[in-house]
Amino acid sequence: MQVRVNDIGMGYDDFGSGDAVVFLHAFPLNRRMWEPQIDRLKGRFRVVAPDLRGFGETEAPPGPYSMEMMARDVLGLLDHLGIASAALVGLSMGGYVALAFCRMYPERVSKLILADTKATPDTQEAKAARDDMVRRIQNSGVEVLVDAMLPRLLTQKTIQSAPQTVARVTDMIKSTPPSGAVGALLGMRDRADSTDVLRGLGCSLLCICGAEDVVTPPSVAEEMASTAPNGRVHIIPEAGHLANIEQPDAFNSALMEFLSG
Ligand code: MLT
């Protein structure tokens, strides 16, 4: 489905009924990464998954896209759908956007699930790596992201033994317009520290993390859970950064238990 939100046309899914659960995807993917979760949850909840600004079927105007800008887009979608409050599930970049959303619109969040993400901002080294990646995309296209990111997103085992998963993730990366990838990289580079958001979080928090996540390892999830007043952590064995895709059953069980509790 498509809606006009702020200055862009936004693609999204909206299935099922009941309490709303909103899924915010990782970089440089799109809402299709949530298919295993949407299929499992839509019989029990209203599941909403937007393509964030710059990705999937959402327009990709010139960036930078701040995390706050993407959070405002999500708010626009919730307003359009008449959703007063929702559980937010954000993985990696989606987690950065979820934390910005919690800072700006805390009354709209009933529960927070942060998967394979972090609350801290980019280090100087990480900022320099973003600038380098922006230049490489501008020179050679988004294909450069495939080799740069696949080994960081998926475990070696998945890369060697699950060609369909690799193909799905590769397709999503390649479908991202260069302006979208660059806009998000610049926004992530300059994102704020959200540790204070965690400290003051008024709702319960579940941090999910793949045991083999090399981008945001389990120690980061544990730290986030202990920073929030009401946080807990769930580590998924045999999963890397895209824990929801590599181990969908384990990810879904953790999600269902937390959302139903
Ligand atoms: C993601 O998976 O969304 C990215 O790895 C986040 C990042 O680059 O910081």
mmCIF file of C-alpha atoms and ligand atoms in Angstrom:
data_model
loop_
_atom_site.group_PDB
_atom_site.id
_atom_site.type_symbol
_atom_site.label_atom_id
_atom_site.label_comp_id
_atom_site.label_asym_id
_atom_site.label_seq_id
_atom_site.Cartn_x
_atom_site.Cartn_y
_atom_site.Cartn_z
ATOM 1 C CA MET A 1 0.000 0.000 0.000
ATOM 2 C CA GLN A 2 1.052 3.616 -0.496
ATOM 3 C CA VAL A 3 0.332 6.786 1.441
ATOM 4 C CA ARG A 4 1.578 10.360 1.197
ATOM 5 C CA VAL A 5 3.434 11.201 4.406
ATOM 6 C CA ASN A 6 5.246 14.513 4.914
ATOM 7 C CA ASP A 7 6.987 15.138 1.551
ATOM 8 C CA ILE A 8 7.138 11.546 0.316
ATOM 9 C CA GLY A 9 5.074 8.626 -0.961
ATOM 10 C CA MET A 10 5.515 5.781 1.514
ATOM 11 C CA GLY A 11 5.054 2.042 0.901
ATOM 12 C CA TYR A 12 3.848 -0.092 3.800
ATOM 13 C CA ASP A 13 2.095 -3.304 4.848
ATOM 14 C CA ASP A 14 -0.853 -3.356 7.243
ATOM 15 C CA PHE A 15 -2.286 -6.780 8.117
ATOM 16 C CA GLY A 16 -4.445 -8.260 10.866
ATOM 17 C CA SER A 17 -6.239 -6.629 13.766
ATOM 18 C CA GLY A 18 -5.788 -6.059 17.487
ATOM 19 C CA ASP A 19 -2.929 -4.320 19.285
ATOM 20 C CA ALA A 20 -0.593 -2.702 16.759
ATOM 21 C CA VAL A 21 3.005 -3.835 16.239
ATOM 22 C CA VAL A 22 5.148 -1.661 13.947
ATOM 23 C CA PHE A 23 8.287 -3.104 12.338
ATOM 24 C CA LEU A 24 11.180 -0.816 11.331
ATOM 25 C CA HIS A 25 13.752 -2.384 9.017
ATOM 26 C CA ALA A 26 17.562 -2.361 8.867
ATOM 27 C CA PHE A 27 19.953 -0.661 6.441
ATOM 28 C CA PRO A 28 20.171 -1.182 3.445
ATOM 29 C CA LEU A 29 17.073 -3.394 3.333
ATOM 30 C CA ASN A 30 13.333 -2.767 3.285
ATOM 31 C CA ARG A 31 10.089 -4.001 4.846
ATOM 32 C CA ARG A 32 10.337 -7.362 3.076
ATOM 33 C CA MET A 33 12.919 -8.398 5.662
ATOM 34 C CA TRP A 34 10.018 -8.724 8.129
ATOM 35 C CA GLU A 35 8.045 -11.304 6.113
ATOM 36 C CA PRO A 36 8.691 -14.163 8.614
ATOM 37 C CA GLN A 37 7.492 -11.972 11.492
ATOM 38 C CA ILE A 38 4.474 -10.572 9.649
ATOM 39 C CA ASP A 39 3.317 -14.081 8.684
ATOM 40 C CA ARG A 40 3.593 -15.295 12.275
ATOM 41 C CA LEU A 41 2.068 -12.290 14.050
ATOM 42 C CA LYS A 42 -0.720 -11.147 11.747
ATOM 43 C CA GLY A 43 -3.219 -13.680 13.117
ATOM 44 C CA ARG A 44 -2.885 -12.190 16.565
ATOM 45 C CA PHE A 45 -1.892 -8.509 16.128
ATOM 46 C CA ARG A 46 -2.257 -5.631 13.694
ATOM 47 C CA VAL A 47 1.149 -5.652 12.025
ATOM 48 C CA VAL A 48 2.391 -2.568 10.209
ATOM 49 C CA ALA A 49 5.697 -2.417 8.332
ATOM 50 C CA PRO A 50 6.742 0.717 6.438
ATOM 51 C CA ASP A 51 9.578 1.099 3.987
ATOM 52 C CA LEU A 52 11.585 3.861 5.607
ATOM 53 C CA ARG A 53 12.462 6.971 3.581
ATOM 54 C CA GLY A 54 14.841 5.961 0.766
ATOM 55 C CA PHE A 55 14.057 2.224 0.724
ATOM 56 C CA GLY A 56 11.730 -0.300 -0.924
ATOM 57 C CA GLU A 57 8.597 1.352 -2.298
ATOM 58 C CA THR A 58 9.104 4.609 -0.419
ATOM 59 C CA GLU A 59 10.505 7.603 -2.264
ATOM 60 C CA ALA A 60 14.195 8.460 -1.947
ATOM 61 C CA PRO A 61 14.610 12.259 -2.116
ATOM 62 C CA PRO A 62 18.113 13.695 -1.621
ATOM 63 C CA GLY A 63 19.320 13.230 1.996
ATOM 64 C CA PRO A 64 20.570 13.344 4.617
ATOM 65 C CA TYR A 65 17.721 11.506 6.345
ATOM 66 C CA SER A 66 18.012 12.125 10.056
ATOM 67 C CA MET A 67 16.641 9.465 12.391
ATOM 68 C CA GLU A 68 14.154 12.119 13.571
ATOM 69 C CA MET A 69 12.953 12.670 9.990
ATOM 70 C CA MET A 70 12.346 8.941 9.578
ATOM 71 C CA ALA A 71 10.580 8.863 12.972
ATOM 72 C CA ARG A 72 8.293 11.698 11.795
ATOM 73 C CA ASP A 73 7.451 9.647 8.704
ATOM 74 C CA VAL A 74 6.490 6.720 10.950
ATOM 75 C CA LEU A 75 4.312 9.036 13.038
ATOM 76 C CA GLY A 76 2.606 10.275 9.862
ATOM 77 C CA LEU A 77 1.839 6.675 8.908
ATOM 78 C CA LEU A 78 0.425 5.851 12.365
ATOM 79 C CA ASP A 79 -1.761 8.974 12.214
ATOM 80 C CA HIS A 80 -2.983 7.981 8.758
ATOM 81 C CA LEU A 81 -3.833 4.484 10.013
ATOM 82 C CA GLY A 82 -5.539 5.784 13.177
ATOM 83 C CA ILE A 83 -3.111 3.969 15.498
ATOM 84 C CA ALA A 84 -2.874 5.776 18.847
ATOM 85 C CA SER A 85 -0.084 3.635 20.256
ATOM 86 C CA ALA A 86 1.925 0.643 19.113
ATOM 87 C CA ALA A 87 4.673 -1.747 20.087
ATOM 88 C CA LEU A 88 7.749 -0.734 18.074
ATOM 89 C CA VAL A 89 10.190 -3.338 16.760
ATOM 90 C CA GLY A 90 13.369 -1.855 15.282
ATOM 91 C CA LEU A 91 16.335 -3.818 13.983
ATOM 92 C CA SER A 92 19.676 -2.022 13.639
ATOM 93 C CA MET A 93 18.910 1.228 11.726
ATOM 94 C CA GLY A 94 15.245 0.538 12.530
ATOM 95 C CA GLY A 95 16.297 0.555 16.190
ATOM 96 C CA TYR A 96 17.939 3.971 15.795
ATOM 97 C CA VAL A 97 14.660 5.251 14.317
ATOM 98 C CA ALA A 98 12.631 3.564 17.077
ATOM 99 C CA LEU A 99 14.753 5.293 19.728
ATOM 100 C CA ALA A 100 14.311 8.675 17.990
ATOM 101 C CA PHE A 101 10.560 7.957 17.889
ATOM 102 C CA CYS A 102 10.568 7.173 21.637
ATOM 103 C CA ARG A 103 12.321 10.469 22.346
ATOM 104 C CA MET A 104 9.864 12.474 20.247
ATOM 105 C CA TYR A 105 6.544 10.653 20.784
ATOM 106 C CA PRO A 106 6.839 8.521 23.963
ATOM 107 C CA GLU A 107 3.067 8.479 24.452
ATOM 108 C CA ARG A 108 2.673 6.596 21.149
ATOM 109 C CA VAL A 109 4.856 3.621 22.224
ATOM 110 C CA SER A 110 3.338 0.788 24.279
ATOM 111 C CA LYS A 111 6.371 -1.547 24.213
ATOM 112 C CA LEU A 112 9.798 -1.381 22.642
ATOM 113 C CA ILE A 113 11.759 -4.189 21.014
ATOM 114 C CA LEU A 114 15.309 -3.327 19.958
ATOM 115 C CA ALA A 115 16.983 -6.010 17.870
ATOM 116 C CA ASP A 116 20.666 -6.048 16.902
ATOM 117 C CA THR A 117 21.071 -2.326 17.424
ATOM 118 C CA LYS A 118 22.641 0.189 19.776
ATOM 119 C CA ALA A 119 21.807 3.453 21.512
ATOM 120 C CA THR A 120 25.243 5.034 21.222
ATOM 121 C CA PRO A 121 26.244 7.311 18.295
ATOM 122 C CA ASP A 122 28.910 6.654 15.660
ATOM 123 C CA THR A 123 32.549 6.873 16.719
ATOM 124 C CA GLN A 124 34.878 9.107 14.651
ATOM 125 C CA GLU A 125 36.111 5.949 12.911
ATOM 126 C CA ALA A 126 32.572 4.841 12.077
ATOM 127 C CA LYS A 127 31.737 8.331 10.736
ATOM 128 C CA ALA A 128 34.787 8.193 8.449
ATOM 129 C CA ALA A 129 33.694 4.739 7.230
ATOM 130 C CA ARG A 130 30.223 6.155 6.409
ATOM 131 C CA ASP A 131 31.805 8.975 4.361
ATOM 132 C CA ASP A 132 33.946 6.454 2.536
ATOM 133 C CA MET A 133 30.926 4.281 1.755
ATOM 134 C CA VAL A 134 28.986 7.324 0.487
ATOM 135 C CA ARG A 135 31.833 8.079 -1.952
ATOM 136 C CA ARG A 136 31.978 4.458 -3.106
ATOM 137 C CA ILE A 137 28.216 4.365 -3.742
ATOM 138 C CA GLN A 138 28.380 7.659 -5.635
ATOM 139 C CA ASN A 139 31.231 6.296 -7.785
ATOM 140 C CA SER A 140 30.138 2.703 -8.316
ATOM 141 C CA GLY A 141 26.482 2.270 -7.272
ATOM 142 C CA VAL A 142 24.761 0.370 -4.446
ATOM 143 C CA GLU A 143 26.275 -2.951 -5.560
ATOM 144 C CA VAL A 144 29.332 -2.071 -3.443
ATOM 145 C CA LEU A 145 27.138 -2.550 -0.395
ATOM 146 C CA VAL A 146 26.602 -6.236 -1.148
ATOM 147 C CA ASP A 147 30.225 -7.315 -0.637
ATOM 148 C CA ALA A 148 30.787 -4.769 2.109
ATOM 149 C CA MET A 149 27.765 -5.754 4.149
ATOM 150 C CA LEU A 150 26.789 -9.403 3.576
ATOM 151 C CA PRO A 151 29.556 -10.843 5.798
ATOM 152 C CA ARG A 152 28.525 -8.406 8.530
ATOM 153 C CA LEU A 153 24.791 -9.097 8.259
ATOM 154 C CA LEU A 154 24.797 -12.916 8.085
ATOM 155 C CA THR A 155 26.853 -15.654 9.754
ATOM 156 C CA GLN A 156 29.449 -17.567 7.719
ATOM 157 C CA LYS A 157 27.256 -20.641 8.088
ATOM 158 C CA THR A 158 24.275 -18.889 6.509
ATOM 159 C CA ILE A 159 26.430 -17.506 3.699
ATOM 160 C CA GLN A 160 27.780 -20.968 2.927
ATOM 161 C CA SER A 161 24.664 -23.076 3.404
ATOM 162 C CA ALA A 162 21.560 -20.919 2.816
ATOM 163 C CA PRO A 163 21.730 -19.543 -0.744
ATOM 164 C CA GLN A 164 18.062 -18.486 -0.703
ATOM 165 C CA THR A 165 18.609 -16.288 2.337
ATOM 166 C CA VAL A 166 21.722 -14.780 0.763
ATOM 167 C CA ALA A 167 19.797 -14.135 -2.459
ATOM 168 C CA ARG A 168 16.911 -12.485 -0.599
ATOM 169 C CA VAL A 169 19.186 -10.134 1.299
ATOM 170 C CA THR A 170 21.251 -9.378 -1.828
ATOM 171 C CA ASP A 171 18.080 -8.539 -3.801
ATOM 172 C CA MET A 172 16.925 -6.134 -1.115
ATOM 173 C CA ILE A 173 20.302 -4.380 -1.025
ATOM 174 C CA LYS A 174 20.452 -4.067 -4.823
ATOM 175 C CA SER A 175 16.919 -2.662 -5.018
ATOM 176 C CA THR A 176 17.879 0.307 -2.813
ATOM 177 C CA PRO A 177 18.271 3.522 -4.825
ATOM 178 C CA PRO A 178 21.704 5.169 -4.389
ATOM 179 C CA SER A 179 20.066 8.356 -3.090
ATOM 180 C CA GLY A 180 18.288 6.308 -0.410
ATOM 181 C CA ALA A 181 21.445 4.507 0.729
ATOM 182 C CA VAL A 182 23.428 7.761 0.820
ATOM 183 C CA GLY A 183 20.655 9.679 2.605
ATOM 184 C CA ALA A 184 20.460 7.032 5.343
ATOM 185 C CA LEU A 185 24.244 6.697 5.721
ATOM 186 C CA LEU A 186 24.549 10.455 6.284
ATOM 187 C CA GLY A 187 21.663 10.378 8.777
ATOM 188 C CA MET A 188 23.135 7.438 10.695
ATOM 189 C CA ARG A 189 26.552 9.128 10.726
ATOM 190 C CA ASP A 190 25.127 12.150 12.512
ATOM 191 C CA ARG A 191 22.624 10.419 14.778
ATOM 192 C CA ALA A 192 22.315 11.449 18.417
ATOM 193 C CA ASP A 193 23.229 9.429 21.467
ATOM 194 C CA SER A 194 19.972 7.795 22.646
ATOM 195 C CA THR A 195 21.276 6.375 25.922
ATOM 196 C CA ASP A 196 19.191 8.969 27.808
ATOM 197 C CA VAL A 197 16.068 7.745 25.994
ATOM 198 C CA LEU A 198 16.719 4.243 27.314
ATOM 199 C CA ARG A 199 17.346 5.568 30.815
ATOM 200 C CA GLY A 200 13.983 7.372 30.870
ATOM 201 C CA LEU A 201 11.995 4.764 28.947
ATOM 202 C CA GLY A 202 8.427 4.610 30.249
ATOM 203 C CA CYS A 203 7.536 1.272 28.633
ATOM 204 C CA SER A 204 9.029 -2.205 28.885
ATOM 205 C CA LEU A 205 11.961 -3.080 26.646
ATOM 206 C CA LEU A 206 13.103 -6.328 25.080
ATOM 207 C CA CYS A 207 16.559 -6.427 23.480
ATOM 208 C CA ILE A 208 16.995 -9.298 21.027
ATOM 209 C CA CYS A 209 20.410 -10.087 19.600
ATOM 210 C CA GLY A 210 22.009 -12.764 17.457
ATOM 211 C CA ALA A 211 24.723 -14.581 19.441
ATOM 212 C CA GLU A 212 27.100 -14.119 16.492
ATOM 213 C CA ASP A 213 26.220 -10.520 15.646
ATOM 214 C CA VAL A 214 29.532 -8.794 14.846
ATOM 215 C CA VAL A 215 27.989 -5.351 14.210
ATOM 216 C CA THR A 216 26.140 -4.972 17.528
ATOM 217 C CA PRO A 217 27.181 -7.930 19.704
ATOM 218 C CA PRO A 218 25.206 -9.400 22.631
ATOM 219 C CA SER A 219 27.183 -7.329 25.166
ATOM 220 C CA VAL A 220 25.625 -4.198 23.613
ATOM 221 C CA ALA A 221 22.110 -5.641 23.959
ATOM 222 C CA GLU A 222 22.809 -6.556 27.586
ATOM 223 C CA GLU A 223 24.032 -3.040 28.308
ATOM 224 C CA MET A 224 20.922 -1.487 26.717
ATOM 225 C CA ALA A 225 18.574 -3.780 28.655
ATOM 226 C CA SER A 226 20.243 -2.914 31.952
ATOM 227 C CA THR A 227 20.155 0.834 31.182
ATOM 228 C CA ALA A 228 16.350 0.902 30.794
ATOM 229 C CA PRO A 229 14.178 0.816 33.943
ATOM 230 C CA ASN A 230 12.336 -2.264 32.709
ATOM 231 C CA GLY A 231 14.516 -4.088 30.205
ATOM 232 C CA ARG A 232 15.395 -7.672 29.448
ATOM 233 C CA VAL A 233 17.529 -9.415 26.878
ATOM 234 C CA HIS A 234 17.096 -12.469 24.668
ATOM 235 C CA ILE A 235 20.085 -13.889 22.765
ATOM 236 C CA ILE A 236 19.376 -15.992 19.665
ATOM 237 C CA PRO A 237 21.879 -18.817 19.038
ATOM 238 C CA GLU A 238 23.302 -19.363 15.544
ATOM 239 C CA ALA A 239 22.290 -15.928 14.304
ATOM 240 C CA GLY A 240 24.229 -12.867 13.206
ATOM 241 C CA HIS A 241 23.039 -9.273 12.706
ATOM 242 C CA LEU A 242 19.848 -10.226 10.833
ATOM 243 C CA ALA A 243 18.655 -12.537 13.607
ATOM 244 C CA ASN A 244 15.014 -12.254 12.467
ATOM 245 C CA ILE A 245 15.883 -13.694 9.037
ATOM 246 C CA GLU A 246 18.466 -16.285 10.103
ATOM 247 C CA GLN A 247 16.458 -17.745 13.007
ATOM 248 C CA PRO A 248 12.864 -16.645 12.403
ATOM 249 C CA ASP A 249 11.257 -19.212 14.730
ATOM 250 C CA ALA A 250 13.421 -18.311 17.727
ATOM 251 C CA PHE A 251 13.018 -14.585 16.983
ATOM 252 C CA ASN A 252 9.241 -14.896 16.632
ATOM 253 C CA SER A 253 8.893 -16.887 19.871
ATOM 254 C CA ALA A 254 10.798 -14.233 21.829
ATOM 255 C CA LEU A 255 8.663 -11.528 20.235
ATOM 256 C CA MET A 256 5.350 -13.310 20.851
ATOM 257 C CA GLU A 257 6.174 -14.029 24.467
ATOM 258 C CA PHE A 258 7.112 -10.402 25.154
ATOM 259 C CA LEU A 259 4.165 -8.931 23.252
ATOM 260 C CA SER A 260 1.675 -11.268 24.910
ATOM 261 C CA GLY A 261 3.024 -10.748 28.440
HETATM 262 C C1 MLT B 1 21.869 -1.895 9.831
HETATM 263 O O1 MLT B 1 21.857 -3.125 9.815
HETATM 264 O O2 MLT B 1 20.817 -1.239 9.832
HETATM 265 C C2 MLT B 1 23.196 -1.201 9.805
HETATM 266 O O3 MLT B 1 24.223 -2.127 9.998
HETATM 267 C C3 MLT B 1 23.248 -0.127 10.852
HETATM 268 C C4 MLT B 1 24.510 0.678 10.798
HETATM 269 O O4 MLT B 1 25.189 0.707 9.756
HETATM 270 O O5 MLT B 1 24.822 1.333 11.806
#
